[in-house]
XYZ file of C-alpha atoms in Angstrom:
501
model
C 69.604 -38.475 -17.775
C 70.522 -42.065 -18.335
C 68.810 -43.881 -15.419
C 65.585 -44.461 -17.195
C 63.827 -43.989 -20.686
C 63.729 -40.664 -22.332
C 60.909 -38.986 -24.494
C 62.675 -35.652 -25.836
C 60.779 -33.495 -27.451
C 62.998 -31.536 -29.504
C 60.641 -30.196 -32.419
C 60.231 -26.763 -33.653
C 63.336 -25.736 -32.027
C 65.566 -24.255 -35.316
C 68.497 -27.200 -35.134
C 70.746 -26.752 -38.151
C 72.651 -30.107 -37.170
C 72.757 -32.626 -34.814
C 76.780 -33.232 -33.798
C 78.401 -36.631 -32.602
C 77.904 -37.995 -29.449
C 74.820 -35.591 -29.221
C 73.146 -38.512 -26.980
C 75.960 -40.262 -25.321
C 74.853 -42.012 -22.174
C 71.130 -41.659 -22.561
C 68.305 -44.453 -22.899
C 66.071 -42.883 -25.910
C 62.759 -44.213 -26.378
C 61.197 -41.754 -28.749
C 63.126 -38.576 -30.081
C 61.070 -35.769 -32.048
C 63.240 -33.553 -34.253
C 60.311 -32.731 -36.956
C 59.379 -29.400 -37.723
C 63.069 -28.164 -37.575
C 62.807 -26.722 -41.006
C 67.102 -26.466 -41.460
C 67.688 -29.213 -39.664
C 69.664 -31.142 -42.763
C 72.601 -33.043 -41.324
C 72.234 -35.962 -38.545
C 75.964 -36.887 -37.488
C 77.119 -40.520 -38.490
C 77.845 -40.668 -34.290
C 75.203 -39.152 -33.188
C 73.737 -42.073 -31.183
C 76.846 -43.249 -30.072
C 76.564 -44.613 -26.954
C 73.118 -43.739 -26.109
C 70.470 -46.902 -26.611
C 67.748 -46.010 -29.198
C 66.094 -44.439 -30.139
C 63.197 -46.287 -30.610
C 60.775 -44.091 -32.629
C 62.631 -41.187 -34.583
C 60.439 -38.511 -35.526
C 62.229 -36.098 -38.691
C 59.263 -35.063 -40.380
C 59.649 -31.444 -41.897
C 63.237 -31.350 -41.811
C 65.666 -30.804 -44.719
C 67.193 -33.977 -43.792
C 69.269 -35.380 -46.478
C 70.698 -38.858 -45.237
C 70.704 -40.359 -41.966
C 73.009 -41.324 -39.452
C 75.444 -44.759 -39.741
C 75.137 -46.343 -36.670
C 72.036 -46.467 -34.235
C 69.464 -47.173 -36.801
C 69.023 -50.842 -35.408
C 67.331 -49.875 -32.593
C 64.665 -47.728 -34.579
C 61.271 -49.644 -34.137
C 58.850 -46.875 -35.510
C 60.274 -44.174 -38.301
C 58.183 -41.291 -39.133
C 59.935 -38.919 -42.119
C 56.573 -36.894 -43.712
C 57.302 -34.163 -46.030
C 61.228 -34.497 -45.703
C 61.755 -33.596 -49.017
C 65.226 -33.683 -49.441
C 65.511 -37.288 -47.899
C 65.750 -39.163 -50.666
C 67.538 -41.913 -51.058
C 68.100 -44.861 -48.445
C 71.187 -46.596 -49.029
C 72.078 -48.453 -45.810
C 68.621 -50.227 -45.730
C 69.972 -53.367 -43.551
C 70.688 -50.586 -40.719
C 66.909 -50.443 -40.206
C 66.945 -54.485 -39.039
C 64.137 -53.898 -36.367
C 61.910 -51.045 -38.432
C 57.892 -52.172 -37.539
C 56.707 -49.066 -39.210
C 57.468 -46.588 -41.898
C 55.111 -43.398 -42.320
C 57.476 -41.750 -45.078
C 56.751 -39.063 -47.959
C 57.398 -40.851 -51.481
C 56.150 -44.275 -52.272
C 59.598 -45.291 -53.511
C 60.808 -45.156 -50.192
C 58.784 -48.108 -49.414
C 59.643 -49.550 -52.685
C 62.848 -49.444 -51.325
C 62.482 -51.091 -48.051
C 60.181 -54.009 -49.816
C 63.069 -54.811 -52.143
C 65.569 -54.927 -49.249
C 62.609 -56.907 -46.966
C 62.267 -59.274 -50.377
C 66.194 -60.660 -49.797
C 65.422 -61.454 -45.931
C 62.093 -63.421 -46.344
C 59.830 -60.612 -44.758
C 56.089 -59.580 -45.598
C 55.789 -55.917 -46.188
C 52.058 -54.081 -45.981
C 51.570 -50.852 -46.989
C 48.162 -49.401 -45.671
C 45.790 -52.320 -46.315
C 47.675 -53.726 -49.275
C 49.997 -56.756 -48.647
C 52.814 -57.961 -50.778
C 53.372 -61.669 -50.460
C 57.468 -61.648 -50.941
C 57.452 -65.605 -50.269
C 59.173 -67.174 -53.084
C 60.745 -70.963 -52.392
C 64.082 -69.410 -51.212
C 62.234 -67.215 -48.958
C 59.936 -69.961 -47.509
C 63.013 -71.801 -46.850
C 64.752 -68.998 -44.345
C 61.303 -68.239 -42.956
C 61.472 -71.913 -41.535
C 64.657 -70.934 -40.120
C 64.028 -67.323 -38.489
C 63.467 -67.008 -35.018
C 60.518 -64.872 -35.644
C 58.792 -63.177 -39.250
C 59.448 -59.434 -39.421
C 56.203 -57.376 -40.979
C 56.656 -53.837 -41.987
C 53.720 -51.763 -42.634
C 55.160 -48.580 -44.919
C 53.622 -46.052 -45.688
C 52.646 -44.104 -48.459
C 51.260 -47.315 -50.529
C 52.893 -47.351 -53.883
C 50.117 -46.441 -56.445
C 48.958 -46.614 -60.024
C 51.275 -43.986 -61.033
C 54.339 -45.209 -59.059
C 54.269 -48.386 -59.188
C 57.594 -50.135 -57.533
C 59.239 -51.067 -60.925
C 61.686 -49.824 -63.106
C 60.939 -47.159 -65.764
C 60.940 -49.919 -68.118
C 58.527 -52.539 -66.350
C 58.964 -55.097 -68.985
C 62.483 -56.970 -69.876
C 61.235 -56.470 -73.861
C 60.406 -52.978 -73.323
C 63.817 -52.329 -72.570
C 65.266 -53.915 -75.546
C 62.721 -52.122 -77.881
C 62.821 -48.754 -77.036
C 66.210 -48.528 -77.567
C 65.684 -49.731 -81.343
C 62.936 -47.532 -81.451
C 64.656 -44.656 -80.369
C 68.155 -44.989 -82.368
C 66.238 -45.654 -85.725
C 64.117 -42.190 -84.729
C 67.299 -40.327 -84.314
C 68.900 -41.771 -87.345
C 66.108 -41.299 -89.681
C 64.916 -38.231 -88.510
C 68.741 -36.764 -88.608
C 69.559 -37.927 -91.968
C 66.386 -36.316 -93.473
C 67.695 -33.357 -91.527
C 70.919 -32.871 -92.516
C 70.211 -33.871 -96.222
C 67.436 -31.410 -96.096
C 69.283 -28.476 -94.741
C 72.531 -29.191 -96.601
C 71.590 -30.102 -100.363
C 72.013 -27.333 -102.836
C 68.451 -27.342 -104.171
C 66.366 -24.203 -103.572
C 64.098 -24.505 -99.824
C 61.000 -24.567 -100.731
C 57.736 -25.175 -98.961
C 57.355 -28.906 -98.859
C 60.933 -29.376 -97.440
C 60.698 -26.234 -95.242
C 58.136 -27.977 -93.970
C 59.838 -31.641 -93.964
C 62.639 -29.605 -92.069
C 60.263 -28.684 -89.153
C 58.998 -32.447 -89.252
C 62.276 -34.163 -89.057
C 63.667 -32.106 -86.236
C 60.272 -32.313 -84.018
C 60.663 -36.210 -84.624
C 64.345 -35.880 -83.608
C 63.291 -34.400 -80.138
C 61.278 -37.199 -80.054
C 64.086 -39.843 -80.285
C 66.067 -37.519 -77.833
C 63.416 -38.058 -75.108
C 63.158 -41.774 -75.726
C 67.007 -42.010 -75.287
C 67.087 -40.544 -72.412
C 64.480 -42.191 -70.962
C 65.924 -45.667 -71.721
C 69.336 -44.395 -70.665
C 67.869 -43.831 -66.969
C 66.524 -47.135 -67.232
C 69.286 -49.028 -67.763
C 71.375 -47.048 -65.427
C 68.734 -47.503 -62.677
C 68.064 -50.621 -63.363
C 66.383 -52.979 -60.197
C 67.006 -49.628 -58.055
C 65.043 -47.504 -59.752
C 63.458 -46.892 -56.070
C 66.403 -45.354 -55.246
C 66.370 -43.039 -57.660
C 62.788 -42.428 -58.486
C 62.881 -39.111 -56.112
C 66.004 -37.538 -57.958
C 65.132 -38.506 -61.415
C 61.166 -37.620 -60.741
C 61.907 -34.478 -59.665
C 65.102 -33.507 -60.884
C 65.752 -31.345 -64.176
C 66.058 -34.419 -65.625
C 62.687 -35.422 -65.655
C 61.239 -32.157 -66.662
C 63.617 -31.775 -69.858
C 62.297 -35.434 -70.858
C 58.873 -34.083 -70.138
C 58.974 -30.425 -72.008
C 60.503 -32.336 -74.910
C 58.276 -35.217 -75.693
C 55.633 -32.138 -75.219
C 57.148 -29.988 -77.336
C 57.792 -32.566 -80.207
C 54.730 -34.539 -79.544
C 52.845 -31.427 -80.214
C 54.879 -29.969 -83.201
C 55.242 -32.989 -85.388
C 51.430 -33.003 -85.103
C 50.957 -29.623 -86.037
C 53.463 -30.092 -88.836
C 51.960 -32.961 -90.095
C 48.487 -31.585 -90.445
C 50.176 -28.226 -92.463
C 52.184 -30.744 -94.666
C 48.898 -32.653 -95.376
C 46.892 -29.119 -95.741
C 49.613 -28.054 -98.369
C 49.553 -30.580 -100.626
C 45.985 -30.911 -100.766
C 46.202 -26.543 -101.746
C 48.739 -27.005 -103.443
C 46.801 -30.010 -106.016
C 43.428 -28.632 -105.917
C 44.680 -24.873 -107.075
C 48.212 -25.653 -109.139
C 46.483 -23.782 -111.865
C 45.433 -20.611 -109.764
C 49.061 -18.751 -109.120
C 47.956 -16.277 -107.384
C 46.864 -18.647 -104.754
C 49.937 -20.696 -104.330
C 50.996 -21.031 -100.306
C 54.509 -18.933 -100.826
C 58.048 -19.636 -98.334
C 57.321 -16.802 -96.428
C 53.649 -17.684 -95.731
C 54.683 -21.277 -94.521
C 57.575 -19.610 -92.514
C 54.585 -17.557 -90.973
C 52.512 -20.616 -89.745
C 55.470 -22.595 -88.618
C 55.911 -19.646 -85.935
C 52.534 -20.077 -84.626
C 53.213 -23.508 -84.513
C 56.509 -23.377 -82.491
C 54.521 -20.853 -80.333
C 52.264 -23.107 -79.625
C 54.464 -26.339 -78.809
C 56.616 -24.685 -76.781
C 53.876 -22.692 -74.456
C 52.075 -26.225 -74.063
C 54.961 -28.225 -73.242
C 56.285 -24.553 -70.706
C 53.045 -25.260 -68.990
C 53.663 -28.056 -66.417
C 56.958 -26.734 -65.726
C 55.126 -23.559 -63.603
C 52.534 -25.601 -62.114
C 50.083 -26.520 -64.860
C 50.130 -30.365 -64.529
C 53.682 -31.122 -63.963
C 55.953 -34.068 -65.312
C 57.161 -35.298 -62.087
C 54.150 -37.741 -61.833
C 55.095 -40.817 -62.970
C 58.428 -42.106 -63.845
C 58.071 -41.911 -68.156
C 57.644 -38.209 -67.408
C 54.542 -37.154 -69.253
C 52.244 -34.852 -67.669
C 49.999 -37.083 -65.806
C 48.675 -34.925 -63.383
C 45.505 -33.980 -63.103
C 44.500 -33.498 -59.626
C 43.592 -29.425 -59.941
C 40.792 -28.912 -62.548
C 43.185 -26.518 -64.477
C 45.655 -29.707 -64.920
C 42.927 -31.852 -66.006
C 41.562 -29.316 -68.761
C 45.409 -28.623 -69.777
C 45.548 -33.161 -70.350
C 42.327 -32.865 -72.138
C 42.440 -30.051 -74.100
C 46.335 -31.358 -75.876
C 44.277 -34.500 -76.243
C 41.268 -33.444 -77.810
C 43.197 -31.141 -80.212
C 45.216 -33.934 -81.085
C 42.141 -35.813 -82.198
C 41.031 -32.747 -84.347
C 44.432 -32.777 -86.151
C 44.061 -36.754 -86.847
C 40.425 -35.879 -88.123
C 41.587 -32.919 -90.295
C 44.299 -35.423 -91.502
C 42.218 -37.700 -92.748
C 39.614 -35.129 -94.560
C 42.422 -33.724 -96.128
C 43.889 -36.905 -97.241
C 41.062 -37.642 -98.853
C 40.258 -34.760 -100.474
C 43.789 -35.555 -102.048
C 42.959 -38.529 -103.218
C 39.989 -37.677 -104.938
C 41.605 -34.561 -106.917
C 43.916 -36.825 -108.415
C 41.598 -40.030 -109.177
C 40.360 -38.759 -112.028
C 41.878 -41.352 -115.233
C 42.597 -38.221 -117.368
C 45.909 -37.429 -115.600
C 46.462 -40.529 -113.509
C 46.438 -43.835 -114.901
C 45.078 -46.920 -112.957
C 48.624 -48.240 -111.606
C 49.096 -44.886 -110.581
C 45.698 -44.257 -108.529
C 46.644 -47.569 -106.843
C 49.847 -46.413 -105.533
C 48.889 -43.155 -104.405
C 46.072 -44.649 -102.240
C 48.239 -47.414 -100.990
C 50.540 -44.568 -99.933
C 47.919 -42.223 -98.732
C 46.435 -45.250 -96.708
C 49.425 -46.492 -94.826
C 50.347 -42.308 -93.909
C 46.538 -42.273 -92.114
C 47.040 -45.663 -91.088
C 50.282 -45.215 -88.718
C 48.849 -41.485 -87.731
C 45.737 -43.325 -86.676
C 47.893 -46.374 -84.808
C 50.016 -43.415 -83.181
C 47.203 -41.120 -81.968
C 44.466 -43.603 -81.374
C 45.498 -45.998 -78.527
C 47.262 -42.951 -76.454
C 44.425 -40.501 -76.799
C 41.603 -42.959 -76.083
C 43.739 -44.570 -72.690
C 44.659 -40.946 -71.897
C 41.477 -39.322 -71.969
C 39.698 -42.227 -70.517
C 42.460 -41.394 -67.873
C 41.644 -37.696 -67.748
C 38.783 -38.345 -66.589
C 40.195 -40.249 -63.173
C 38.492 -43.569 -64.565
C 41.610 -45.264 -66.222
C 41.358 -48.274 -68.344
C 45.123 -49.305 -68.116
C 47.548 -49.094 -65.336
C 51.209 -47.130 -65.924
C 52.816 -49.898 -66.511
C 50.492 -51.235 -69.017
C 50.656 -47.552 -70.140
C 54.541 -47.800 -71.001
C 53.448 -50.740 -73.523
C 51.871 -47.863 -75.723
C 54.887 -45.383 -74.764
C 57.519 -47.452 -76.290
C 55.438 -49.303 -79.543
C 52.643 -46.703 -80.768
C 53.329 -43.114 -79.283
C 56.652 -43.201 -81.587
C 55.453 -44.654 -84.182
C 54.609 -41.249 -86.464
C 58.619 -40.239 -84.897
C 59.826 -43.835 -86.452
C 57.591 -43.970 -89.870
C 57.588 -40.106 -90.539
C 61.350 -39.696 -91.966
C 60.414 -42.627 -94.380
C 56.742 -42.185 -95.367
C 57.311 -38.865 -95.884
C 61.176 -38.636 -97.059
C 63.483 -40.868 -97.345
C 60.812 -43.349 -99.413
C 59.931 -40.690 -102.027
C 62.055 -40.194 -105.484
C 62.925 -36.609 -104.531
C 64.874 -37.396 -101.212
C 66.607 -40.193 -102.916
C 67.765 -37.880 -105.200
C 69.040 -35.057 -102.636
C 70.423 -38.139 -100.596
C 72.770 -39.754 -103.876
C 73.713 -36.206 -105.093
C 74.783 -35.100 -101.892
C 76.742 -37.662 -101.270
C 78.404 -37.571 -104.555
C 79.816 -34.351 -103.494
C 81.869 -36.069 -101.085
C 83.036 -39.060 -104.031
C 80.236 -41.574 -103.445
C 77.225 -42.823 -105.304
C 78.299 -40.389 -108.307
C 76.476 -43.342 -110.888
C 72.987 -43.268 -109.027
C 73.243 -39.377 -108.503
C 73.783 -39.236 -112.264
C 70.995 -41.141 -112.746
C 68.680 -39.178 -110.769
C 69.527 -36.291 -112.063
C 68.794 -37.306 -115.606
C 65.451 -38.471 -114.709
C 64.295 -35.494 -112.593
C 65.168 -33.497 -115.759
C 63.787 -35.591 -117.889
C 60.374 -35.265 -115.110
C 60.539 -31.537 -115.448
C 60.456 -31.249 -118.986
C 57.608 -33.297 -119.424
C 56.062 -31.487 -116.531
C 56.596 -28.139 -118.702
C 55.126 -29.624 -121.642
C 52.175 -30.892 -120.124
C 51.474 -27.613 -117.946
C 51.325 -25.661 -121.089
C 49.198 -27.719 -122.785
C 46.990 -27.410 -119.672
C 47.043 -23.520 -119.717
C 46.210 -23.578 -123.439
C 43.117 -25.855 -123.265
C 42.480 -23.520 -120.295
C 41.988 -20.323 -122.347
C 39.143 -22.268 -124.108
C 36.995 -24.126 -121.141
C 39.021 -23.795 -117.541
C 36.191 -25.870 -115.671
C 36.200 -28.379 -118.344
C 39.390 -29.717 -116.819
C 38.516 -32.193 -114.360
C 41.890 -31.994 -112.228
C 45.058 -30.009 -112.804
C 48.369 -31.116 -115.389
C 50.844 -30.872 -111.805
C 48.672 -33.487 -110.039
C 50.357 -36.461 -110.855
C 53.341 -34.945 -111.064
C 53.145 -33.598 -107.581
C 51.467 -36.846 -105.595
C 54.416 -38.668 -107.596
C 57.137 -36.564 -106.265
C 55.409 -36.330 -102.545
């Protein structure tokens, strides 16, 4: 068969392999192996001494690499829905490649970095990329002729061809932003869970905070450790990181601790709002066990939601930051909206709730003037990140929801890396480590261990000192209260309590 040009048809026909020498001798000018569903293993030889081919056809194969030698001659490649193809490594093989109908848009990522280093101008569908810098112009003036690939798919909005990081400053920040959210969150954790004073709600709850914020961190390391190890070939990696288990446990937990921390926040705010506008009423005090109770629901919840794309409710494999973009069946899109609109609720609820706070302990009976100042300076800031946190991603995202983005993914990442952390970053400090009664766990816990035994002493002379006077002033407040309960315009544990929280 080698006296003139060959067509084979050689589709459909079960091929597990195709062996060395499989061609010898033979003038190829187009070669169809797609629809062999096990074909997965082209020999490095297997176009030795044969001339072509030039248009290979392996679309529908389990193909996972291609052959060493004989690539040169390939004018026209066609690899649709060859799924396990994914990764191109010997790109200056394909010297002569016109055309590219492929299945990922990384793969022409791929081939317009490698066309980049030899001058070329790649099109993919009718978008061009001009590739011409100075050096480039420079070898185009000395190339016998320009070579123009049109690849296909296009890259899009969601895969851009970029690294996970698409900014140089991105890349230094989240990996500040993600080692302070470890530490903090992990400190307030540990001192938490290990300090000898009895668990009670509000650090029950502060225990369920800190550890959804820690998942938090946990995604954003690993997403900046892909970066940096994929660094300017992301492309090459995009298919095995995108839709790898990788990618899905980044996914499920920035789902799962997205959606907890929220939950936890708004049950932290709801219980110290109870807690100040009924410290007189006992009977209605919100006990370990009941907290323990709506924590459940909550881990329920966050762990269905973030479960969800990972059996075919949206899915994370979208784009490369792994959130669960996709919206293309109308039970993804309701599964986006509906985590973003409850989201917004939680903010709202927040806020009310904050407020309500605030004015239960204005009143200048129990809190003096100083006092009212600091509490809404602290109340402000806590709604203040929430609001920075939630805002931006929820109003880009649901815009997005919709299919009518406002921002592109890589303008997206901008708010991935400096507000959708931000409640991870703040949280361990607004909430812990800046308030009098973490300060005291932290000094007395390490004085167990021979440090800090001076300021542990000293905190633990002034919380006793804040306990008796709490005493004294509750039972005053009980004994005025056997004579006009509603003539006391907030309760004697008001201060005390916004003080401590």
């Amino acid at each position: 068969m080698n006296n003139e040009s060959l067509t084979l048809k050689l589709y459909k026909n079960g091929f597990e392999n195709v062996q060395s020498h499989a061609f010898n001798a033979t003038k190829l000018d187009k070669l169809e192996l797609n629809d062999n569903k096990n074909l997965r293993t082209i020999h490095n030889d297997a176009f030795r001494g044969a001339i072509g081919p030039d248009v290979l056809d392996v679309s529908s194969t389990a193909l996972e690499h291609f052959p060493s030698y004989g690539l040169e001659f390939i004018h026209k490649l066609t690899a649709r829905f060859t799924y396990s193809l994914k990764r191109f490594p010997s790109l200056e093989k394909f010297a002569n490649l016109m055309e590219a109908n492929l299945t990922y848009p990384s793969h022409c990522c791929a081939f317009k970095n490698w066309k980049k280093s030899n001058g070329a101008l790649i099109s993919a569908g009718e978008t061009s990329w001009d590739l011409s810098d100075a050096e480039c112009i420079y070898h185009h003036h000395n190339l016998d002729r320009r070579v123009d690939l049109i690849c296909t798919p296009e890259p899009d909005a969601f895969n851009p061809c970029e690294d996970i990081m698409g900014y140089n400053i991105l890349r230094v920040l989240i990996w500040f932003i993600n080692i302070l959210a470890i530490v903090g969150n992990f400190v307030v954790f540990i001192v938490l869970v290990i300090s000898q004073n009895k668990l009670t709600v509000p650090r029950f709850l502060m225990c369920n905070l800190a550890f959804a914020d820690l998942c938090m961190g946990l995604y954003l390391l690993l997403i900046a450790s892909v970066d940096l190890s994929t660094k300017s070939q992301y492309y090459n990696y995009a298919i095995d990181w995108q839709t790898g288990a990788g990618c899905a446990s980044a996914g499920f937990f920035t789902v799962f601790a997205s959606e907890l921390s929220v939950y936890t926040l708004m049950v932290i705010t709801f219980e110290r709002w109870h807690t100040i506008t009924h410290a007189m009423q006992m009977d209605r005090k919100l006990r370990l066990r009941h907290a323990v109770l709506i924590m459940f629901g909550g881990w329920v919840f966050s762990l269905s939601v973030a479960t969800l794309p990972l059996v075919g409710i949206s899915n994370y494999m979208k784009v490369s930051i792994c959130l669960p973009m996709d919206i293309e069946t109308p039970v993804s899109q309701a599964y986006v909206i509906f985590l973003l609109v409850l989201n917004v609720i939680a903010f709202v609820i927040i806020c009310v709730c904050y407020i309500k706070i605030y004015l239960a302990v204005k009143n200048p009976d129990f809190v003096s003037k100083n006092s009212d100042t600091k509490i809404a300076k602290r109340m402000a800031i806590l709604i203040f990140t929430d609001f920075m946190c939630m805002a931006p991603i929820s109003f880009f995202a649901i815009s997005a929801a919709f299919k009518s983005p406002f921002i592109t993914v890589t303008n997206a990442k901008i708010l991935l890396v400096l507000f959708y952390p931000l409640n991870s970053c703040a949280n361990p400090f607004l909430y812990a480590i800046f308030t009098k009664a973490f300060r005291r766990d932290f000094f007395i816990l390490l004085s167990r261990f021979g440090y800090c035994e001076m300021q542990a002493q000293i905190y633990k002379t002034d919380y006793s000192s804040s306990k008796s006077a709490t005493r004294e002033n509750s039972g005053a407040a009980v004994k005025l209260a056997t004579f006009s309960t509603q003539d006391l315009p907030a309760n004697a544990t008001a201060e005390f309590c916004c003080k401590e929280c």
